[in-house]
Coordinates of C-alpha atoms in Angstrom, one line a residue:
Chain A
X179 CA 60.6 -10.0 8.8
X180 CA 57.8 -8.2 6.9
X181 CA 60.3 -7.3 4.0
X182 CA 60.7 -11.1 3.1
X183 CA 57.1 -12.2 3.7
X184 CA 56.5 -9.0 0.8
X185 CA 58.6 -10.2 -1.5
X186 CA 57.7 -13.6 -0.9
X187 CA 54.4 -12.8 -1.7
X188 CA 55.8 -10.6 -5.2
X189 CA 56.6 -13.6 -6.4
X190 CA 54.0 -15.7 -6.4
X191 CA 51.9 -12.7 -7.3
X192 CA 54.2 -12.5 -10.3
X193 CA 53.4 -15.8 -11.4
X194 CA 49.6 -15.7 -10.7
X195 CA 49.4 -13.0 -12.7
X196 CA 50.7 -14.0 -15.8
X197 CA 48.7 -17.7 -15.7
X198 CA 46.2 -16.0 -17.8
X199 CA 47.8 -15.0 -21.1
X200 CA 50.4 -17.7 -21.2
X201 CA 47.7 -20.1 -21.1
X202 CA 45.7 -18.4 -23.6
X203 CA 48.3 -17.7 -25.4
X204 CA 49.9 -21.1 -25.0
X205 CA 46.5 -22.4 -26.1
X206 CA 45.2 -20.1 -28.9
X207 CA 48.3 -18.7 -30.3
X208 CA 51.9 -19.8 -29.9
X209 CA 50.2 -23.7 -30.6
X210 CA 48.9 -22.4 -33.8
X211 CA 52.1 -20.7 -35.2
X212 CA 53.8 -24.0 -33.7
X213 CA 51.0 -26.5 -35.9
X214 CA 50.9 -24.3 -38.9
X215 CA 55.0 -24.7 -38.4
X216 CA 54.5 -28.8 -38.7
X217 CA 51.8 -28.6 -41.5
X218 CA 54.1 -25.9 -43.6
X219 CA 56.7 -28.7 -44.0
X220 CA 54.4 -31.7 -44.5
X221 CA 52.3 -33.6 -46.6
X222 CA 48.6 -33.1 -45.1
X223 CA 46.1 -35.9 -46.6
X224 CA 43.0 -36.6 -45.2
X225 CA 42.1 -40.3 -45.1
X226 CA 38.8 -41.0 -43.7
X227 CA 38.3 -37.4 -43.1
X228 CA 41.0 -36.8 -40.5
X229 CA 43.9 -34.9 -40.9
X230 CA 46.7 -36.2 -40.9
X231 CA 50.3 -34.9 -41.9
X232 CA 53.3 -36.9 -42.8
X233 CA 57.1 -34.6 -42.6
X234 CA 57.8 -34.0 -46.4
X235 CA 60.7 -30.8 -45.1
X236 CA 60.8 -27.7 -47.8
X237 CA 59.1 -28.9 -51.0
X238 CA 56.0 -27.2 -49.7
X239 CA 58.0 -24.0 -49.7
X240 CA 59.9 -25.1 -53.0
X241 CA 57.1 -25.8 -54.7
X242 CA 55.4 -22.3 -53.5
X243 CA 58.2 -20.2 -54.5
X244 CA 58.2 -21.8 -58.1
X245 CA 54.8 -21.2 -58.2
X246 CA 54.1 -18.6 -60.7
X247 CA 50.6 -17.1 -58.6
X248 CA 53.3 -16.7 -55.9
X249 CA 55.9 -14.3 -58.0
X250 CA 52.5 -13.0 -59.4
X251 CA 51.2 -12.0 -55.4
X252 CA 55.3 -11.1 -54.3
X253 CA 55.1 -8.3 -56.7
X254 CA 51.9 -7.2 -56.1
X255 CA 52.5 -6.8 -52.2
X256 CA 55.6 -4.9 -52.3
X257 CA 53.9 -2.6 -55.1
X258 CA 51.1 -2.5 -52.4
X259 CA 53.2 -1.8 -49.5
X260 CA 55.7 0.4 -51.0
X261 CA 52.9 2.7 -52.3
X262 CA 50.9 2.3 -49.1
X263 CA 53.6 3.6 -46.8
X264 CA 54.7 6.5 -49.3
X265 CA 50.8 7.5 -49.2
X266 CA 49.8 6.9 -45.6
X267 CA 52.7 9.0 -44.8
X268 CA 52.0 12.0 -47.2
X269 CA 48.8 11.8 -46.1
X270 CA 48.7 11.4 -42.8
X271 CA 51.2 14.0 -41.8
X272 CA 49.3 16.4 -43.8
X273 CA 45.9 15.8 -42.0
X274 CA 48.3 15.9 -38.5
X275 CA 49.8 19.1 -39.6
X276 CA 45.7 20.2 -40.3
X277 CA 44.7 18.8 -37.2
X278 CA 47.2 20.3 -35.1
X279 CA 46.6 23.5 -36.1
X280 CA 42.7 23.9 -35.8
X281 CA 41.4 26.0 -32.9
X282 CA 37.9 25.3 -30.8
X283 CA 35.2 23.9 -32.9
X284 CA 36.7 23.5 -35.6
X285 CA 39.6 21.1 -34.2
X286 CA 36.5 18.8 -31.9
X287 CA 34.5 18.6 -35.7
X288 CA 38.0 17.6 -37.7
X289 CA 39.5 15.3 -34.3
X290 CA 35.9 13.2 -34.6
X291 CA 35.9 13.0 -38.6
X292 CA 39.5 12.7 -39.2
X293 CA 38.8 9.3 -37.4
X294 CA 35.8 8.3 -39.1
X295 CA 37.5 5.7 -41.8
X296 CA 39.7 3.9 -39.3
X297 CA 36.4 3.3 -37.2
X298 CA 34.1 1.8 -40.1
X299 CA 34.8 -1.6 -41.1
X300 CA 36.0 -2.8 -43.7
X301 CA 33.6 -4.8 -45.1
X302 CA 31.6 -1.7 -44.7
X303 CA 35.0 0.3 -46.2
X304 CA 34.7 -1.9 -48.7
X305 CA 31.4 -2.0 -49.6
X306 CA 31.3 2.0 -49.8
X307 CA 34.2 1.8 -52.3
X308 CA 33.3 -0.8 -54.9
X309 CA 30.0 1.4 -55.2
X310 CA 32.1 4.7 -55.7
X311 CA 34.2 2.9 -58.1
X312 CA 31.2 1.5 -59.9
X313 CA 31.6 1.6 -63.6
X314 CA 28.4 3.0 -64.3
X315 CA 27.0 4.9 -61.8
X316 CA 30.3 4.8 -59.8
X317 CA 31.2 9.1 -58.4
X318 CA 34.5 9.0 -59.1
X319 CA 33.9 8.3 -62.7
X320 CA 31.9 11.0 -62.9
X321 CA 34.2 13.0 -61.2
X322 CA 37.2 12.7 -63.2
X323 CA 34.8 13.0 -66.1
X324 CA 33.8 16.4 -65.0
X325 CA 37.3 17.5 -64.9
X326 CA 38.4 16.1 -67.9
X327 CA 40.6 13.8 -66.8
X328 CA 38.8 10.5 -68.2
X329 CA 36.8 10.1 -71.4
X330 CA 34.3 7.9 -70.7
X331 CA 33.8 5.5 -67.7
X332 CA 36.3 3.2 -66.5
X333 CA 35.8 0.1 -64.7
X334 CA 38.5 0.2 -62.2
X335 CA 37.6 -2.6 -59.8
X336 CA 37.5 -5.0 -62.8
X337 CA 40.3 -3.5 -64.7
X338 CA 43.7 -5.5 -64.5
X339 CA 46.2 -2.6 -64.9
X340 CA 43.7 -0.4 -62.6
X341 CA 42.5 -2.9 -60.2
X342 CA 45.4 -2.7 -57.9
X343 CA 45.5 1.2 -57.7
X344 CA 42.2 1.4 -57.1
X345 CA 42.3 -0.6 -54.3
X346 CA 45.6 0.7 -53.0
X347 CA 44.1 4.3 -52.8
X348 CA 41.0 3.1 -51.1
X349 CA 43.2 1.3 -48.3
X350 CA 45.2 4.6 -47.7
X351 CA 42.3 6.0 -47.2
X352 CA 41.1 2.8 -44.2
X353 CA 44.9 3.3 -42.8
X354 CA 46.0 7.5 -43.0
X355 CA 43.8 7.7 -39.8
X356 CA 46.3 5.9 -37.4
X357 CA 49.1 7.3 -39.2
X358 CA 48.1 11.0 -38.5
X359 CA 46.9 10.2 -34.6
X360 CA 50.8 8.5 -34.3
X361 CA 52.2 11.7 -36.0
X362 CA 50.2 14.6 -34.5
X363 CA 50.9 13.3 -31.5
X364 CA 54.9 13.5 -32.2
X365 CA 53.9 16.8 -33.7
X366 CA 53.2 18.4 -30.0
X367 CA 57.1 17.9 -29.1
X368 CA 58.3 20.2 -31.9
X369 CA 59.4 23.1 -30.4
X370 CA 57.0 26.6 -30.7
X371 CA 59.5 28.7 -30.0
X372 CA 62.3 26.9 -32.7
X373 CA 59.1 27.4 -35.0
X374 CA 58.7 31.9 -34.2
X375 CA 62.7 32.3 -34.3
X376 CA 62.5 30.7 -38.0
X377 CA 60.5 32.5 -39.3
X378 CA 60.4 36.1 -38.1
X379 CA 64.2 34.8 -40.3
X380 CA 61.7 34.5 -43.0
X381 CA 62.2 30.8 -43.5
X382 CA 59.2 29.7 -46.0
X383 CA 57.3 26.7 -44.4
X384 CA 58.8 24.0 -46.3
X385 CA 61.7 25.0 -44.6
X386 CA 60.6 24.9 -41.3
X387 CA 59.2 21.8 -42.6
X388 CA 62.4 20.4 -43.3
X389 CA 64.6 21.3 -41.1
X390 CA 62.7 21.3 -37.7
X391 CA 59.4 19.1 -38.0
X392 CA 60.9 16.1 -39.8
X393 CA 64.2 15.5 -37.8
X394 CA 61.5 16.2 -34.1
X395 CA 59.1 13.5 -35.5
X396 CA 61.5 11.3 -36.9
X397 CA 61.5 8.4 -34.1
X398 CA 57.5 8.3 -34.4
X399 CA 58.1 8.3 -38.2
X400 CA 60.7 5.3 -37.9
X401 CA 58.0 3.0 -35.7
X402 CA 55.3 3.8 -37.6
X403 CA 56.8 2.8 -41.2
X404 CA 57.8 -0.4 -39.2
X405 CA 54.2 -1.3 -38.1
X406 CA 52.4 0.4 -41.4
X407 CA 54.9 -2.2 -43.2
X408 CA 53.6 -5.3 -41.0
X409 CA 50.2 -4.4 -41.5
X410 CA 50.2 -3.7 -45.3
X411 CA 52.2 -7.0 -45.6
X412 CA 49.4 -8.8 -43.9
X413 CA 46.5 -6.6 -45.0
X414 CA 43.7 -8.8 -46.8
X415 CA 39.9 -7.5 -45.9
X416 CA 39.5 -5.1 -48.0
X417 CA 41.1 -6.8 -50.7
X418 CA 39.2 -9.8 -50.3
X419 CA 35.9 -7.6 -50.3
X420 CA 37.1 -5.6 -53.2
X421 CA 38.1 -8.1 -55.7
X422 CA 39.1 -11.3 -54.0
X423 CA 42.8 -11.4 -55.5
X424 CA 41.1 -11.0 -59.3
X425 CA 40.6 -10.0 -62.3
X426 CA 43.4 -12.2 -63.9
X427 CA 45.0 -12.3 -60.2
X428 CA 46.0 -8.0 -61.0
X429 CA 44.9 -7.5 -57.2
X430 CA 46.7 -11.1 -55.8
X431 CA 48.5 -10.1 -52.2
X432 CA 50.6 -13.4 -50.1
X433 CA 48.2 -12.6 -47.9
X434 CA 44.7 -13.3 -49.9
X435 CA 46.3 -16.1 -52.0
X436 CA 47.4 -17.8 -48.6
X437 CA 43.9 -17.2 -47.5
X438 CA 42.8 -18.4 -51.0
X439 CA 44.9 -22.2 -51.2
X440 CA 44.3 -22.3 -47.2
X441 CA 39.9 -21.8 -47.5
X442 CA 38.6 -22.4 -50.6
X443 CA 41.3 -24.7 -51.9
X444 CA 41.7 -26.5 -48.7
X445 CA 45.8 -27.1 -49.2
X446 CA 46.7 -26.7 -46.0
X447 CA 50.5 -27.5 -46.7
X448 CA 51.3 -25.0 -49.2
X449 CA 49.0 -22.3 -47.7
X450 CA 50.8 -21.9 -44.1
X451 CA 54.2 -22.5 -46.6
X452 CA 53.2 -19.1 -48.2
X453 CA 52.0 -17.4 -45.2
X454 CA 55.6 -18.5 -43.2
X455 CA 56.6 -16.9 -46.5
X456 CA 55.2 -13.8 -46.3
X457 CA 56.1 -13.3 -42.3
X458 CA 59.9 -14.0 -43.2
X459 CA 59.5 -10.6 -45.8
X460 CA 58.0 -9.5 -42.8
X461 CA 61.5 -9.8 -40.2
X462 CA 63.5 -8.5 -43.7
X463 CA 61.5 -5.6 -44.1
X464 CA 62.3 -4.3 -40.5
X465 CA 65.8 -6.4 -40.3
X466 CA 66.3 -3.8 -43.5
X467 CA 65.0 -0.2 -41.3
X468 CA 66.1 -1.3 -38.3
X469 CA 69.3 -2.0 -39.7
X470 CA 69.8 1.5 -41.9
X471 CA 68.8 2.9 -38.1
X472 CA 70.7 2.0 -35.7
X473 CA 72.2 5.4 -34.9
X474 CA 68.7 6.9 -33.6
X475 CA 67.4 3.9 -32.3
X476 CA 64.8 4.2 -30.0
X477 CA 64.7 3.4 -26.1
X478 CA 62.5 1.5 -23.8
Chain B
X1065 CA 61.6 42.6 -45.3
X1066 CA 58.5 42.9 -43.1
X1067 CA 56.4 42.6 -46.2
X1068 CA 57.6 39.6 -47.4
X1069 CA 57.3 38.2 -43.7
X1070 CA 53.7 39.3 -44.0
X1071 CA 53.3 37.4 -47.7
X1072 CA 55.1 34.4 -46.4
X1073 CA 52.8 34.3 -43.4
X1074 CA 49.8 34.9 -45.7
X1075 CA 50.8 32.3 -48.3
X1076 CA 51.1 30.0 -45.6
X1077 CA 47.7 30.1 -44.2
X1078 CA 46.6 30.1 -47.8
X1079 CA 48.1 26.9 -48.2
X1080 CA 47.3 25.4 -45.4
X1081 CA 43.3 25.5 -45.8
X1082 CA 43.6 24.5 -49.9
X1083 CA 45.6 21.2 -47.9
X1084 CA 43.3 21.4 -45.1
X1085 CA 39.9 21.1 -47.3
X1086 CA 41.3 19.0 -50.0
X1087 CA 42.4 16.4 -47.3
X1088 CA 39.6 16.4 -45.0
X1089 CA 37.0 15.8 -48.4
X1090 CA 39.3 13.0 -49.4
X1091 CA 38.6 11.8 -45.8
X1092 CA 35.4 12.7 -45.5
X1093 CA 33.6 12.3 -48.6
X1094 CA 33.0 8.3 -49.2
X1095 CA 31.2 7.8 -45.8
X1096 CA 29.0 11.3 -46.7
X1097 CA 28.7 9.5 -50.0
X1098 CA 27.1 6.5 -48.3
X1099 CA 25.2 8.0 -46.5
X1100 CA 23.8 9.7 -49.2
X1101 CA 23.1 6.4 -51.2
X1102 CA 21.7 5.3 -47.6
X1103 CA 18.6 7.6 -48.6
X1104 CA 18.3 6.8 -52.3
X1105 CA 15.6 4.8 -53.7
X1106 CA 16.5 2.3 -56.9
X1107 CA 16.1 4.5 -59.4
X1108 CA 18.4 7.1 -57.6
X1109 CA 21.1 5.1 -57.4
X1110 CA 21.2 3.8 -60.8
X1111 CA 20.5 6.7 -62.5
X1112 CA 24.0 8.3 -64.7
X1113 CA 25.6 10.2 -63.7
X1114 CA 24.3 10.0 -60.2
X1115 CA 23.0 12.5 -58.2
X1116 CA 24.5 13.6 -54.7
X1117 CA 21.2 14.6 -53.4
X1118 CA 18.7 12.1 -52.9
X1119 CA 15.2 14.1 -53.9
X1120 CA 13.6 13.2 -50.8
X1121 CA 15.1 11.7 -47.9
X1122 CA 13.3 8.2 -48.2
X1123 CA 13.2 6.6 -44.4
X1124 CA 11.4 3.5 -46.0
X1125 CA 14.8 1.6 -46.8
X1126 CA 15.8 1.9 -43.1
X1127 CA 13.2 0.5 -41.5
X1128 CA 13.4 -2.1 -43.8
X1129 CA 16.4 -3.3 -42.8
X1130 CA 15.1 -2.5 -39.2
X1131 CA 12.1 -5.0 -39.7
X1132 CA 14.9 -7.6 -40.8
X1133 CA 15.7 -10.2 -38.1
X1134 CA 18.9 -11.8 -39.1
X1135 CA 20.5 -7.9 -39.7
X1136 CA 19.4 -7.2 -36.1
X1137 CA 20.4 -10.9 -35.4
X1138 CA 24.0 -9.6 -36.5
X1139 CA 24.2 -6.6 -34.6
X1140 CA 23.7 -9.0 -31.3
X1141 CA 26.2 -10.8 -32.3
X1142 CA 28.4 -8.6 -33.0
X1143 CA 27.8 -7.1 -29.9
X1144 CA 27.8 -10.1 -27.5
X1145 CA 31.4 -10.8 -29.2
X1146 CA 32.7 -7.6 -28.7
X1147 CA 31.6 -7.1 -25.4
X1148 CA 33.0 -10.3 -24.4
X1149 CA 36.0 -10.1 -26.2
X1150 CA 37.0 -6.6 -24.7
X1151 CA 35.7 -7.5 -21.2
X1152 CA 38.5 -10.0 -20.8
X1153 CA 40.6 -8.9 -22.5
X1154 CA 40.9 -6.2 -20.2
X1155 CA 41.1 -8.5 -17.7
X1156 CA 43.4 -10.4 -18.7
X1157 CA 45.2 -7.2 -20.3
X1158 CA 45.5 -5.9 -17.0
X1159 CA 47.2 -8.6 -14.8
X1160 CA 49.5 -9.4 -17.5
X1161 CA 50.5 -5.5 -17.9
X1162 CA 50.8 -5.1 -14.4
X1163 CA 53.2 -7.9 -13.9
X1164 CA 55.7 -6.2 -17.0
X1165 CA 54.7 -3.0 -15.4
X1166 CA 55.8 -3.7 -11.7
X1167 CA 58.4 -6.5 -11.7
X1168 CA 61.6 -7.1 -12.6
X1169 CA 62.3 -11.1 -13.8
X1170 CA 65.2 -12.5 -16.8
X1171 CA 63.4 -12.4 -19.6
X1172 CA 60.9 -9.9 -19.4
X1173 CA 61.7 -7.6 -22.2
X1174 CA 62.0 -10.7 -24.6
X1175 CA 58.6 -12.0 -23.5
X1176 CA 57.1 -8.6 -24.1
X1177 CA 58.4 -8.6 -27.7
X1178 CA 57.1 -12.1 -28.1
X1179 CA 53.9 -11.4 -27.5
X1180 CA 53.5 -8.3 -29.8
X1181 CA 55.6 -10.6 -32.2
X1182 CA 53.2 -12.7 -32.9
X1183 CA 51.1 -9.8 -34.0
X1184 CA 53.1 -9.4 -37.2
X1185 CA 52.4 -12.7 -38.4
X1186 CA 49.7 -13.0 -41.0
X1187 CA 46.6 -13.8 -40.1
X1188 CA 46.4 -17.5 -41.9
X1189 CA 49.1 -18.8 -39.4
X1190 CA 47.0 -18.3 -36.6
X1191 CA 43.1 -19.1 -38.8
X1192 CA 44.1 -22.8 -40.1
X1193 CA 44.7 -24.6 -36.7
X1194 CA 42.2 -22.1 -34.6
X1195 CA 39.8 -23.8 -37.5
X1196 CA 41.2 -27.2 -36.2
X1197 CA 41.0 -26.5 -32.9
X1198 CA 37.8 -25.2 -33.0
X1199 CA 36.2 -28.0 -34.8
X1200 CA 37.9 -30.2 -32.1
X1201 CA 36.1 -27.8 -29.6
X1202 CA 33.0 -28.0 -31.3
X1203 CA 33.1 -23.9 -30.7
X1204 CA 32.9 -23.4 -35.0
X1205 CA 29.8 -21.5 -35.4
X1206 CA 30.2 -20.4 -31.4
X1207 CA 30.4 -16.7 -29.4
X1208 CA 33.0 -18.6 -27.6
X1209 CA 34.7 -19.5 -30.4
X1210 CA 35.0 -16.4 -32.3
X1211 CA 35.6 -14.6 -28.9
X1212 CA 39.1 -16.7 -28.0
X1213 CA 39.6 -16.5 -31.5
X1214 CA 40.1 -12.2 -31.4
X1215 CA 41.3 -12.3 -28.0
X1216 CA 44.4 -13.8 -30.2
X1217 CA 45.2 -10.2 -31.4
X1218 CA 43.1 -7.9 -28.7
X1219 CA 44.8 -9.6 -25.8
X1220 CA 48.5 -8.8 -27.5
X1221 CA 47.3 -5.5 -27.5
X1222 CA 45.9 -4.9 -24.4
X1223 CA 49.0 -6.5 -22.8
X1224 CA 51.2 -4.0 -24.3
X1225 CA 49.0 -0.6 -23.9
X1226 CA 48.6 -1.2 -20.2
X1227 CA 51.7 -2.4 -19.5
X1228 CA 52.9 1.1 -21.0
X1229 CA 49.6 3.3 -19.7
X1230 CA 50.6 1.3 -15.2
X1231 CA 54.1 2.4 -16.0
X1232 CA 53.7 6.4 -15.9
X1233 CA 52.0 5.9 -12.8
X1234 CA 54.1 6.1 -10.2
X1235 CA 54.4 2.3 -7.7
X1236 CA 54.7 4.6 -4.1
X1237 CA 50.1 5.0 -4.7
X1238 CA 50.0 1.1 -4.8
X1239 CA 52.2 0.4 -2.3
X1240 CA 51.3 3.2 0.2
X1241 CA 47.6 1.7 -0.4
X1242 CA 49.0 -2.1 0.6
X1243 CA 50.9 -1.0 3.7
X1244 CA 47.3 0.7 5.2
X1245 CA 46.2 -3.4 4.4
X1246 CA 44.9 -3.6 1.4
X1247 CA 45.2 -6.8 -1.2
X1248 CA 47.8 -6.7 -4.1
X1249 CA 44.4 -6.7 -6.2
X1250 CA 42.4 -4.6 -4.4
X1251 CA 45.5 -2.2 -4.9
X1252 CA 45.4 -2.3 -8.5
X1253 CA 41.2 -2.1 -7.9
X1254 CA 41.2 0.5 -6.1
X1255 CA 44.2 2.8 -7.0
X1256 CA 46.2 2.1 -9.9
X1257 CA 42.9 1.4 -12.5
X1258 CA 40.9 4.6 -11.7
X1259 CA 44.6 6.5 -12.0
X1260 CA 44.8 5.1 -15.0
X1261 CA 41.6 5.3 -16.7
X1262 CA 42.1 7.1 -19.3
X1263 CA 44.6 4.2 -20.4
X1264 CA 42.4 1.5 -20.1
X1265 CA 39.6 3.4 -21.9
X1266 CA 41.4 4.1 -24.7
X1267 CA 42.5 0.4 -24.8
X1268 CA 39.2 -1.2 -24.0
X1269 CA 37.8 1.4 -27.2
X1270 CA 40.5 0.1 -29.4
X1271 CA 39.5 -3.5 -28.7
X1272 CA 36.1 -3.3 -28.5
X1273 CA 35.8 -1.7 -32.8
X1274 CA 38.1 -3.7 -33.4
X1275 CA 36.2 -6.9 -32.5
X1276 CA 32.7 -4.9 -33.7
X1277 CA 34.4 -4.6 -37.3
X1278 CA 36.7 -8.0 -37.5
X1279 CA 35.8 -9.8 -40.6
X1280 CA 38.5 -12.2 -41.7
X1281 CA 38.6 -14.7 -38.4
X1282 CA 34.7 -14.9 -38.5
X1283 CA 34.9 -15.9 -42.2
X1284 CA 35.6 -19.2 -41.4
X1285 CA 34.3 -19.4 -37.7
X1286 CA 31.1 -17.8 -37.3
X1287 CA 28.1 -19.1 -39.5
X1288 CA 24.4 -18.9 -39.4
X1289 CA 23.8 -18.8 -35.8
X1290 CA 27.0 -16.5 -34.4
X1291 CA 26.8 -14.2 -38.1
X1292 CA 28.4 -11.5 -37.2
X1293 CA 27.5 -7.8 -38.3
X1294 CA 30.2 -7.9 -41.1
X1295 CA 29.1 -10.7 -42.7
X1296 CA 26.5 -9.9 -42.5
X1297 CA 27.2 -7.1 -44.5
X1298 CA 28.8 -9.5 -46.7
X1299 CA 26.2 -11.8 -47.6
X1300 CA 24.4 -8.7 -48.6
X1301 CA 27.1 -8.0 -51.4
X1302 CA 27.5 -11.4 -52.2
X1303 CA 23.6 -12.2 -53.4
X1304 CA 23.0 -12.7 -56.8
X1305 CA 20.4 -9.6 -56.6
X1306 CA 22.2 -7.4 -54.1
X1307 CA 19.1 -5.1 -52.6
X1308 CA 21.2 -1.9 -52.3
X1309 CA 18.7 0.1 -51.2
X1310 CA 18.9 -1.7 -48.0
X1311 CA 22.2 -2.9 -48.2
X1312 CA 23.3 0.7 -47.7
X1313 CA 21.3 2.1 -44.8
X1314 CA 22.2 -1.4 -43.5
X1315 CA 26.0 -0.6 -43.2
X1316 CA 25.0 2.7 -41.3
X1317 CA 22.8 1.5 -39.0
X1318 CA 25.1 -1.1 -38.1
X1319 CA 28.3 1.2 -38.3
X1320 CA 26.3 4.1 -36.1
X1321 CA 27.3 2.3 -32.5
X1322 CA 30.9 2.4 -33.3
X1323 CA 30.7 6.5 -34.8
X1324 CA 28.6 6.8 -31.4
X1325 CA 31.6 5.4 -29.3
X1326 CA 34.4 7.3 -31.6
X1327 CA 31.9 10.7 -31.3
X1328 CA 32.1 10.1 -27.3
X1329 CA 35.8 9.0 -26.7
X1330 CA 37.4 11.4 -28.9
X1331 CA 39.9 13.3 -27.1
X1332 CA 40.7 9.5 -25.3
X1333 CA 41.1 7.6 -28.4
X1334 CA 43.6 10.2 -29.2
X1335 CA 45.5 10.8 -26.5
X1336 CA 45.4 7.1 -25.5
X1337 CA 47.4 6.5 -28.5
X1338 CA 49.8 8.8 -27.8
X1339 CA 50.5 8.9 -24.6
X1340 CA 50.5 4.8 -24.2
X1341 CA 51.4 3.8 -27.4
X1342 CA 54.5 5.8 -28.3
X1343 CA 55.9 5.3 -25.3
X1344 CA 56.0 2.3 -25.3

């Protein structure tokens, strides 16, 4: 009797507890996603200022794909994503290794400091990097000049050939803490015994790294890379603050293009179509990752 | 043999020290540079070549920023929006996370994946209709509008994280409380939440920092009344004559609350992400 009553209560609570989530997500997430899909497949007009849609199939998508700017943005997005993933992987892992080995007070200081780029607002980050990249007063130019890498100051963010890479450099900086955190956690699973044994056997640091560290943290590398790909593809803030996609569209990515199309030019139909194409790209990438790593699938 | 072993150790250590320094310098220098710049007067800011330390640390810029009502307003706005976004997300996330952690039902996994999957979409997909909805509900440039907008990404995050944390707490403890006459809600409040405090704290901090710093949705949904800190910073940059000597102190002041939180909860942030996030 008691048991029956309890299970009836359980069923009731379940629905009750899920209601706020379902209502909220329904109105502010699911409805917008569907609405955007409709916009992407509609011709949009504003008779007397009222947004009116009329279904036009895939013509927005076709229009977008034929657009030269889209092709440019697609190229930039892929370069951006690829370099950011590689960069955050290498530097993130290095930071994790450094922090995981530090001890005592040093560890505490490092653990706070290395979170800084992650904790600051992208607008502050953008402002900071803009100042450092400044063509006349920027510290980066001065450092590179002193090191003899460049001969004169370069306007990094205003030169089409360098702007995208300058942004990626800043973006990697901002993304490293999260990646490092993930690897820091993963490194805790690396067996110290195995490490000590191999050290006695004369394995150098690179061998140990390749044969002990990497295999142990491989599942986390996979998850981190997927998350990073998702975020890199839709990355917006820093690019918008630094260049708004310029100069000459050299830093225009799909996320920036879709925003510009929708909120600057108010072409909501093609803007939504661009955003959906970006989503498909994201799904495609994740599908490829998962497919290529079927064997070491991580379970729940 | 022994000698080469020692050499390897030595090389390893040197390698470690050099890379440590280089990597930490890369992560810390930009913030350090901003801090130094915030104390410089225009003459020093626009010196070429730039000097690392200011001649004299000038606090007058900080004072000017602290007297700037529109800047203080933006901090207040960010504070209100961040606090309410965090509280609402934690409440909703606790309830849903609890259901996902404690019940078995058909389609549970699919629902969880769908909730997280929405986060894969570019922000613009949500933002266009959100703008239309908010205009219809007359929520443009209101706190509520911003809070709802930020919750579109913080609620899924909270659900996902809290679910992972709750799963690590054995159900028997709540069950015992309920046998003793606690209602389910009371068992959550008195048993589950205290036990998962590190997880709840870290989830809350992530949401709080995210809401304080968020930029994109605010560019469309926040205007003069609810102008948030990131938007205020953007205004600094967008001015015809940028007042650099006030912009940098403002950036530091507006980031200070977050930096303090990171410093205090550093351990929570690290362990929170690692114990909850990775297992899910």
